[in-house]
PDB file of C-alpha atoms in Angstrom:
ATOM      1  CA  ALA A  13      -9.375  10.132  10.755  1.00  0.00           C
ATOM      2  CA  GLN A  14      -6.976  10.513   7.877  1.00  0.00           C
ATOM      3  CA  LYS A  15      -7.818  10.860   4.217  1.00  0.00           C
ATOM      4  CA  ILE A  16      -5.840  10.860   0.986  1.00  0.00           C
ATOM      5  CA  THR A  17      -7.210  12.158  -2.308  1.00  0.00           C
ATOM      6  CA  GLN A  18      -5.748  11.608  -5.746  1.00  0.00           C
ATOM      7  CA  THR A  19      -7.855  13.455  -8.282  1.00  0.00           C
ATOM      8  CA  GLN A  20      -6.184  12.204 -11.479  1.00  0.00           C
ATOM      9  CA  PRO A  21      -7.400   8.714 -12.356  1.00  0.00           C
ATOM     10  CA  GLY A  22      -5.114   8.495 -15.378  1.00  0.00           C
ATOM     11  CA  MET A  23      -2.671  10.458 -17.441  1.00  0.00           C
ATOM     12  CA  PHE A  24      -0.383  10.223 -20.437  1.00  0.00           C
ATOM     13  CA  VAL A  25       3.122  11.611 -20.455  1.00  0.00           C
ATOM     14  CA  GLN A  26       5.651  11.808 -23.257  1.00  0.00           C
ATOM     15  CA  GLU A  27       8.900   9.939 -22.719  1.00  0.00           C
ATOM     16  CA  LYS A  28      11.658  12.169 -21.312  1.00  0.00           C
ATOM     17  CA  GLU A  29       9.186  14.745 -20.051  1.00  0.00           C
ATOM     18  CA  ALA A  30       8.363  15.473 -16.411  1.00  0.00           C
ATOM     19  CA  VAL A  31       5.009  14.596 -14.867  1.00  0.00           C
ATOM     20  CA  THR A  32       3.349  15.738 -11.657  1.00  0.00           C
ATOM     21  CA  LEU A  33       0.935  13.489  -9.792  1.00  0.00           C
ATOM     22  CA  ASP A  34      -1.392  15.242  -7.393  1.00  0.00           C
ATOM     23  CA  CYS A  35      -2.062  14.185  -3.815  1.00  0.00           C
ATOM     24  CA  THR A  36      -3.895  16.018  -1.074  1.00  0.00           C
ATOM     25  CA  TYR A  37      -4.317  14.764   2.451  1.00  0.00           C
ATOM     26  CA  ASP A  38      -6.289  15.534   5.553  1.00  0.00           C
ATOM     27  CA  THR A  39      -5.429  14.810   9.147  1.00  0.00           C
ATOM     28  CA  SER A  40      -5.594  16.612  12.463  1.00  0.00           C
ATOM     29  CA  ASP A  41      -2.495  14.830  13.740  1.00  0.00           C
ATOM     30  CA  PRO A  42       0.536  17.172  13.566  1.00  0.00           C
ATOM     31  CA  SER A  43       2.883  14.219  13.227  1.00  0.00           C
ATOM     32  CA  TYR A  44       2.440  12.248  10.023  1.00  0.00           C
ATOM     33  CA  GLY A  45       4.284  10.704   7.128  1.00  0.00           C
ATOM     34  CA  LEU A  46       3.500  10.707   3.430  1.00  0.00           C
ATOM     35  CA  PHE A  47       4.526   7.984   1.001  1.00  0.00           C
ATOM     36  CA  TRP A  48       4.422   7.366  -2.701  1.00  0.00           C
ATOM     37  CA  TYR A  49       4.297   3.827  -4.042  1.00  0.00           C
ATOM     38  CA  LYS A  50       4.466   2.550  -7.613  1.00  0.00           C
ATOM     39  CA  GLN A  51       2.493  -0.516  -8.646  1.00  0.00           C
ATOM     40  CA  PRO A  52       3.454  -1.961 -12.038  1.00  0.00           C
ATOM     41  CA  SER A  53       1.352  -4.596 -13.732  1.00  0.00           C
ATOM     42  CA  SER A  54       3.208  -7.285 -11.780  1.00  0.00           C
ATOM     43  CA  GLY A  55       1.257  -6.152  -8.713  1.00  0.00           C
ATOM     44  CA  GLU A  56       4.027  -5.419  -6.244  1.00  0.00           C
ATOM     45  CA  MET A  57       3.907  -2.081  -4.426  1.00  0.00           C
ATOM     46  CA  ILE A  58       7.305  -0.426  -4.792  1.00  0.00           C
ATOM     47  CA  PHE A  59       8.257   2.310  -2.344  1.00  0.00           C
ATOM     48  CA  LEU A  60       9.419   5.495  -4.069  1.00  0.00           C
ATOM     49  CA  ILE A  61       9.721   8.342  -1.604  1.00  0.00           C
ATOM     50  CA  TYR A  62       8.827   9.489   1.910  1.00  0.00           C
ATOM     51  CA  GLN A  63       8.134  12.887   3.464  1.00  0.00           C
ATOM     52  CA  GLY A  64       7.727  13.461   7.184  1.00  0.00           C
ATOM     53  CA  SER A  65       5.521  16.269   8.431  1.00  0.00           C
ATOM     54  CA  TYR A  66       8.409  17.913  10.260  1.00  0.00           C
ATOM     55  CA  ASP A  67      10.877  17.614   7.407  1.00  0.00           C
ATOM     56  CA  GLN A  68      12.051  21.076   6.401  1.00  0.00           C
ATOM     57  CA  GLN A  69      13.074  20.150   2.894  1.00  0.00           C
ATOM     58  CA  ASN A  70      11.228  18.389   0.100  1.00  0.00           C
ATOM     59  CA  ALA A  71      12.228  14.764  -0.265  1.00  0.00           C
ATOM     60  CA  THR A  72      14.101  13.654  -3.376  1.00  0.00           C
ATOM     61  CA  GLU A  73      15.108  10.187  -4.573  1.00  0.00           C
ATOM     62  CA  GLY A  74      16.777  10.090  -7.958  1.00  0.00           C
ATOM     63  CA  ARG A  75      14.207  11.100 -10.568  1.00  0.00           C
ATOM     64  CA  TYR A  76      11.471  11.358  -7.924  1.00  0.00           C
ATOM     65  CA  SER A  77      10.805  14.444  -5.872  1.00  0.00           C
ATOM     66  CA  LEU A  78       7.978  15.293  -3.544  1.00  0.00           C
ATOM     67  CA  ASN A  79       6.535  18.799  -3.664  1.00  0.00           C
ATOM     68  CA  PHE A  80       5.395  19.147  -0.052  1.00  0.00           C
ATOM     69  CA  GLN A  81       3.139  22.123   0.622  1.00  0.00           C
ATOM     70  CA  LYS A  82       2.117  21.725   4.241  1.00  0.00           C
ATOM     71  CA  ALA A  83      -0.261  24.674   4.436  1.00  0.00           C
ATOM     72  CA  ARG A  84      -2.153  23.401   1.405  1.00  0.00           C
ATOM     73  CA  LYS A  85      -1.945  19.782   2.638  1.00  0.00           C
ATOM     74  CA  SER A  86      -0.564  18.609  -0.648  1.00  0.00           C
ATOM     75  CA  ALA A  87       2.229  16.154  -1.416  1.00  0.00           C
ATOM     76  CA  ASN A  88       2.588  15.972  -5.169  1.00  0.00           C
ATOM     77  CA  LEU A  89       5.022  13.555  -6.771  1.00  0.00           C
ATOM     78  CA  VAL A  90       7.189  14.823  -9.606  1.00  0.00           C
ATOM     79  CA  ILE A  91       8.822  12.300 -11.911  1.00  0.00           C
ATOM     80  CA  SER A  92      11.487  13.871 -14.077  1.00  0.00           C
ATOM     81  CA  ALA A  93      12.680  12.563 -17.439  1.00  0.00           C
ATOM     82  CA  SER A  94       9.933   9.933 -17.724  1.00  0.00           C
ATOM     83  CA  GLN A  95      10.894   6.496 -18.968  1.00  0.00           C
ATOM     84  CA  LEU A  96       8.743   3.777 -20.527  1.00  0.00           C
ATOM     85  CA  GLY A  97       9.251   1.723 -17.370  1.00  0.00           C
ATOM     86  CA  ASP A  98       7.505   4.416 -15.358  1.00  0.00           C
ATOM     87  CA  SER A  99       4.154   3.277 -16.777  1.00  0.00           C
ATOM     88  CA  ALA A 100       2.282   2.024 -13.713  1.00  0.00           C
ATOM     89  CA  MET A 101      -0.248   2.898 -11.036  1.00  0.00           C
ATOM     90  CA  TYR A 102       0.988   5.383  -8.467  1.00  0.00           C
ATOM     91  CA  PHE A 103      -0.430   5.560  -4.961  1.00  0.00           C
ATOM     92  CA  CYS A 104      -0.084   8.277  -2.385  1.00  0.00           C
ATOM     93  CA  ALA A 105      -0.388   7.080   1.209  1.00  0.00           C
ATOM     94  CA  MET A 106      -0.090   8.440   4.702  1.00  0.00           C
ATOM     95  CA  THR A 107       0.294   7.357   8.275  1.00  0.00           C
ATOM     96  CA  THR A 108       0.029   9.366  11.477  1.00  0.00           C
ATOM     97  CA  GLN A 109       1.474   9.216  14.944  1.00  0.00           C
ATOM     98  CA  ALA A 110      -1.903   8.078  16.248  1.00  0.00           C
ATOM     99  CA  ALA A 111      -2.410   5.397  13.599  1.00  0.00           C
ATOM    100  CA  GLY A 112       1.262   4.580  13.109  1.00  0.00           C
ATOM    101  CA  ASN A 113       0.698   0.976  12.141  1.00  0.00           C
ATOM    102  CA  LYS A 114      -1.710   1.767   9.354  1.00  0.00           C
ATOM    103  CA  LEU A 115      -1.306   3.245   5.885  1.00  0.00           C
ATOM    104  CA  THR A 116      -4.234   5.040   4.282  1.00  0.00           C
ATOM    105  CA  PHE A 117      -4.039   5.027   0.503  1.00  0.00           C
ATOM    106  CA  GLY A 118      -5.456   7.286  -2.168  1.00  0.00           C
ATOM    107  CA  GLY A 119      -7.300   5.871  -5.140  1.00  0.00           C
ATOM    108  CA  GLY A 120      -4.233   5.934  -7.349  1.00  0.00           C
ATOM    109  CA  THR A 121      -3.223   7.511 -10.653  1.00  0.00           C
ATOM    110  CA  ARG A 122      -2.454   5.420 -13.714  1.00  0.00           C
ATOM    111  CA  VAL A 123       0.457   6.802 -15.726  1.00  0.00           C
ATOM    112  CA  LEU A 124       1.168   5.734 -19.272  1.00  0.00           C
ATOM    113  CA  VAL A 125       4.434   6.896 -20.796  1.00  0.00           C
ATOM    114  CA  LYS A 126       4.323   7.300 -24.559  1.00  0.00           C
ATOM    115  CA  PRO A 127       7.439   6.777 -26.688  1.00  0.00           C
TER     116      PRO A 127
ATOM    117  CA  GLY B  26      14.482 -14.223   1.314  1.00  0.00           C
ATOM    118  CA  ALA B  27      15.283 -10.889  -0.252  1.00  0.00           C
ATOM    119  CA  GLY B  28      11.734  -9.591  -0.254  1.00  0.00           C
ATOM    120  CA  VAL B  29       8.232 -10.285   1.011  1.00  0.00           C
ATOM    121  CA  SER B  30       6.977 -13.515  -0.502  1.00  0.00           C
ATOM    122  CA  GLN B  31       3.306 -14.420  -0.874  1.00  0.00           C
ATOM    123  CA  SER B  32       1.726 -17.653  -1.961  1.00  0.00           C
ATOM    124  CA  PRO B  33      -0.142 -18.645  -3.943  1.00  0.00           C
ATOM    125  CA  SER B  34       0.127 -15.862  -6.490  1.00  0.00           C
ATOM    126  CA  ASN B  35      -3.301 -16.754  -7.844  1.00  0.00           C
ATOM    127  CA  LYS B  36      -6.153 -18.663  -6.268  1.00  0.00           C
ATOM    128  CA  VAL B  37      -9.514 -19.560  -7.737  1.00  0.00           C
ATOM    129  CA  THR B  38     -11.984 -21.036  -5.309  1.00  0.00           C
ATOM    130  CA  GLU B  39     -15.631 -21.925  -5.238  1.00  0.00           C
ATOM    131  CA  LYS B  40     -18.048 -19.883  -3.199  1.00  0.00           C
ATOM    132  CA  GLY B  41     -18.362 -21.327   0.281  1.00  0.00           C
ATOM    133  CA  LYS B  42     -14.895 -22.877   0.416  1.00  0.00           C
ATOM    134  CA  ASP B  43     -12.184 -21.846   2.857  1.00  0.00           C
ATOM    135  CA  VAL B  44      -8.876 -20.417   1.625  1.00  0.00           C
ATOM    136  CA  GLU B  45      -5.512 -19.767   3.226  1.00  0.00           C
ATOM    137  CA  LEU B  46      -3.124 -17.120   1.989  1.00  0.00           C
ATOM    138  CA  ARG B  47       0.488 -17.158   3.112  1.00  0.00           C
ATOM    139  CA  CYS B  48       2.989 -14.380   3.672  1.00  0.00           C
ATOM    140  CA  ASP B  49       6.727 -14.712   4.339  1.00  0.00           C
ATOM    141  CA  PRO B  50       8.015 -11.325   5.498  1.00  0.00           C
ATOM    142  CA  ILE B  51      11.542 -10.043   5.147  1.00  0.00           C
ATOM    143  CA  SER B  52      13.760 -11.779   7.677  1.00  0.00           C
ATOM    144  CA  GLY B  53      14.041  -9.779  10.877  1.00  0.00           C
ATOM    145  CA  HIS B  54      11.027  -7.583  10.220  1.00  0.00           C
ATOM    146  CA  THR B  55       8.905  -7.495  13.345  1.00  0.00           C
ATOM    147  CA  ALA B  56       5.858  -5.765  11.888  1.00  0.00           C
ATOM    148  CA  LEU B  57       3.583  -7.410   9.346  1.00  0.00           C
ATOM    149  CA  TYR B  58       0.499  -6.035   7.627  1.00  0.00           C
ATOM    150  CA  TRP B  59      -2.265  -7.383   5.431  1.00  0.00           C
ATOM    151  CA  TYR B  60      -4.094  -5.189   2.935  1.00  0.00           C
ATOM    152  CA  ARG B  61      -6.818  -5.897   0.424  1.00  0.00           C
ATOM    153  CA  GLN B  62      -6.975  -4.265  -2.991  1.00  0.00           C
ATOM    154  CA  SER B  63     -10.254  -4.419  -4.867  1.00  0.00           C
ATOM    155  CA  LEU B  64     -11.658  -2.434  -7.746  1.00  0.00           C
ATOM    156  CA  GLY B  65     -14.436  -0.788  -5.835  1.00  0.00           C
ATOM    157  CA  GLN B  66     -12.686  -0.192  -2.529  1.00  0.00           C
ATOM    158  CA  GLY B  67      -9.080   0.573  -3.402  1.00  0.00           C
ATOM    159  CA  LEU B  68      -6.442  -0.461  -0.867  1.00  0.00           C
ATOM    160  CA  GLU B  69      -7.835  -1.330   2.542  1.00  0.00           C
ATOM    161  CA  PHE B  70      -5.979  -2.148   5.734  1.00  0.00           C
ATOM    162  CA  LEU B  71      -6.940  -5.498   7.225  1.00  0.00           C
ATOM    163  CA  ILE B  72      -4.677  -6.377  10.141  1.00  0.00           C
ATOM    164  CA  TYR B  73      -1.338  -5.539  11.748  1.00  0.00           C
ATOM    165  CA  PHE B  74       1.001  -7.877  13.606  1.00  0.00           C
ATOM    166  CA  GLN B  75       3.799  -6.926  15.923  1.00  0.00           C
ATOM    167  CA  GLY B  76       5.663 -10.155  16.532  1.00  0.00           C
ATOM    168  CA  ASN B  77       3.006 -12.823  16.919  1.00  0.00           C
ATOM    169  CA  SER B  78       0.423 -10.474  18.380  1.00  0.00           C
ATOM    170  CA  ALA B  79      -2.214  -8.584  16.402  1.00  0.00           C
ATOM    171  CA  PRO B  80      -2.831  -5.304  18.231  1.00  0.00           C
ATOM    172  CA  ASP B  81      -4.920  -3.959  15.366  1.00  0.00           C
ATOM    173  CA  LYS B  82      -7.495  -6.154  13.660  1.00  0.00           C
ATOM    174  CA  SER B  83      -9.827  -3.271  12.919  1.00  0.00           C
ATOM    175  CA  GLY B  84      -9.815  -3.770   9.163  1.00  0.00           C
ATOM    176  CA  LEU B  85     -10.998  -7.371   9.058  1.00  0.00           C
ATOM    177  CA  PRO B  86     -14.346  -7.099   7.261  1.00  0.00           C
ATOM    178  CA  SER B  87     -16.165  -9.941   8.992  1.00  0.00           C
ATOM    179  CA  ASP B  88     -15.663 -12.854  11.351  1.00  0.00           C
ATOM    180  CA  ARG B  89     -15.042 -15.052   8.312  1.00  0.00           C
ATOM    181  CA  PHE B  90     -11.601 -13.446   8.135  1.00  0.00           C
ATOM    182  CA  SER B  91      -8.839 -14.402  10.531  1.00  0.00           C
ATOM    183  CA  ALA B  92      -5.059 -14.266  10.557  1.00  0.00           C
ATOM    184  CA  GLU B  93      -2.229 -15.620  12.587  1.00  0.00           C
ATOM    185  CA  ARG B  94       1.487 -15.243  12.712  1.00  0.00           C
ATOM    186  CA  THR B  95       3.870 -17.819  14.107  1.00  0.00           C
ATOM    187  CA  GLY B  96       7.486 -17.577  15.196  1.00  0.00           C
ATOM    188  CA  GLY B  97       7.417 -13.875  14.509  1.00  0.00           C
ATOM    189  CA  SER B  98       7.688 -14.727  10.849  1.00  0.00           C
ATOM    190  CA  VAL B  99       5.190 -16.416   8.534  1.00  0.00           C
ATOM    191  CA  SER B 100       1.605 -15.204   8.554  1.00  0.00           C
ATOM    192  CA  THR B 101      -1.524 -16.880   7.241  1.00  0.00           C
ATOM    193  CA  LEU B 102      -4.720 -15.064   6.339  1.00  0.00           C
ATOM    194  CA  THR B 103      -7.719 -17.391   6.344  1.00  0.00           C
ATOM    195  CA  ILE B 104     -11.051 -16.642   4.751  1.00  0.00           C
ATOM    196  CA  GLN B 105     -13.836 -19.039   5.656  1.00  0.00           C
ATOM    197  CA  ARG B 106     -16.934 -19.654   3.572  1.00  0.00           C
ATOM    198  CA  THR B 107     -15.695 -17.407   0.788  1.00  0.00           C
ATOM    199  CA  GLN B 108     -18.103 -15.058  -0.945  1.00  0.00           C
ATOM    200  CA  GLN B 109     -17.822 -13.416  -4.344  1.00  0.00           C
ATOM    201  CA  GLU B 110     -17.199 -10.039  -2.732  1.00  0.00           C
ATOM    202  CA  ASP B 111     -14.013 -11.499  -1.238  1.00  0.00           C
ATOM    203  CA  SER B 112     -12.477 -11.513  -4.715  1.00  0.00           C
ATOM    204  CA  ALA B 113      -9.529  -9.128  -4.575  1.00  0.00           C
ATOM    205  CA  VAL B 114      -5.761  -8.945  -4.434  1.00  0.00           C
ATOM    206  CA  TYR B 115      -4.486  -9.574  -0.914  1.00  0.00           C
ATOM    207  CA  LEU B 116      -1.214  -7.795  -0.240  1.00  0.00           C
ATOM    208  CA  CYS B 117       1.152  -8.472   2.607  1.00  0.00           C
ATOM    209  CA  ALA B 118       3.787  -6.022   3.810  1.00  0.00           C
ATOM    210  CA  SER B 119       6.462  -5.990   6.472  1.00  0.00           C
ATOM    211  CA  SER B 120       8.578  -3.342   8.154  1.00  0.00           C
ATOM    212  CA  PRO B 121      11.636  -3.601  10.411  1.00  0.00           C
ATOM    213  CA  GLN B 122      10.047  -1.915  13.418  1.00  0.00           C
ATOM    214  CA  PRO B 123       6.644  -1.052  14.807  1.00  0.00           C
ATOM    215  CA  GLY B 124       4.968   1.984  13.335  1.00  0.00           C
ATOM    216  CA  LEU B 125       5.372   3.434   9.873  1.00  0.00           C
ATOM    217  CA  LEU B 126       6.456   6.978  10.689  1.00  0.00           C
ATOM    218  CA  ASN B 127       9.889   7.292   9.080  1.00  0.00           C
ATOM    219  CA  THR B 128       9.771   3.631   8.067  1.00  0.00           C
ATOM    220  CA  GLU B 129       8.662   2.206   4.766  1.00  0.00           C
ATOM    221  CA  ALA B 130       6.570  -0.896   4.411  1.00  0.00           C
ATOM    222  CA  PHE B 131       7.867  -3.476   1.961  1.00  0.00           C
ATOM    223  CA  PHE B 132       5.108  -5.181   0.013  1.00  0.00           C
ATOM    224  CA  GLY B 133       4.844  -8.579  -1.592  1.00  0.00           C
ATOM    225  CA  GLN B 134       3.369  -9.173  -5.037  1.00  0.00           C
ATOM    226  CA  GLY B 135       0.033 -10.185  -3.626  1.00  0.00           C
ATOM    227  CA  THR B 136      -2.337 -13.106  -3.976  1.00  0.00           C
ATOM    228  CA  ARG B 137      -5.120 -12.630  -6.492  1.00  0.00           C
ATOM    229  CA  LEU B 138      -8.185 -14.376  -5.109  1.00  0.00           C
ATOM    230  CA  THR B 139     -11.122 -15.115  -7.375  1.00  0.00           C
ATOM    231  CA  VAL B 140     -14.279 -16.604  -5.897  1.00  0.00           C
ATOM    232  CA  VAL B 141     -16.538 -18.228  -8.480  1.00  0.00           C
TER     233      VAL B 141
END
């Protein structure tokens, strides 16, 4: 079975500052993928970034980077230079080779960017 | 269309009634997924389609829930004899190929179902 844990239910961040959202995972499958999604108040889940278990380098997409620490089973999302539009729920999710058609989500972290 | 489209966006129904939720995936996407998002349970997987077949229905919570997909495109999630605990946001997603390793799932905006 696979499990995702997000320990921060909510956090404030000052505009233009960086914020780190924590995510730890658990799986016995050596082949897995980790995702971060953003869910604004409109409800749509917006894909942000992906990290594969065999990727040698941390994934980056614009202002988003994933701090992948395989030995610690953590996949923290770093948002640099926060903007007001970054206020949303953020979900960490994973899939595995064995359960490749299924995403398991963490409980989410609500981020509020303050001007 | 450009993205995954779900309808209706909001649905209020009386307890005991049947409801149908519709999902139009991104054109050409062979894989389609239904998830449920509720306050107490977070995001839960319901069912996965590859083409018109559903090889994984393991997340459907009871036999009141069913889903079908026709023409490898549109999918309908049906909830019979709705109960208050069915109130949730139902999210549909699609992806261009089977399996989600190295492939993102594109989500719709969801249908908010309220059972009164």
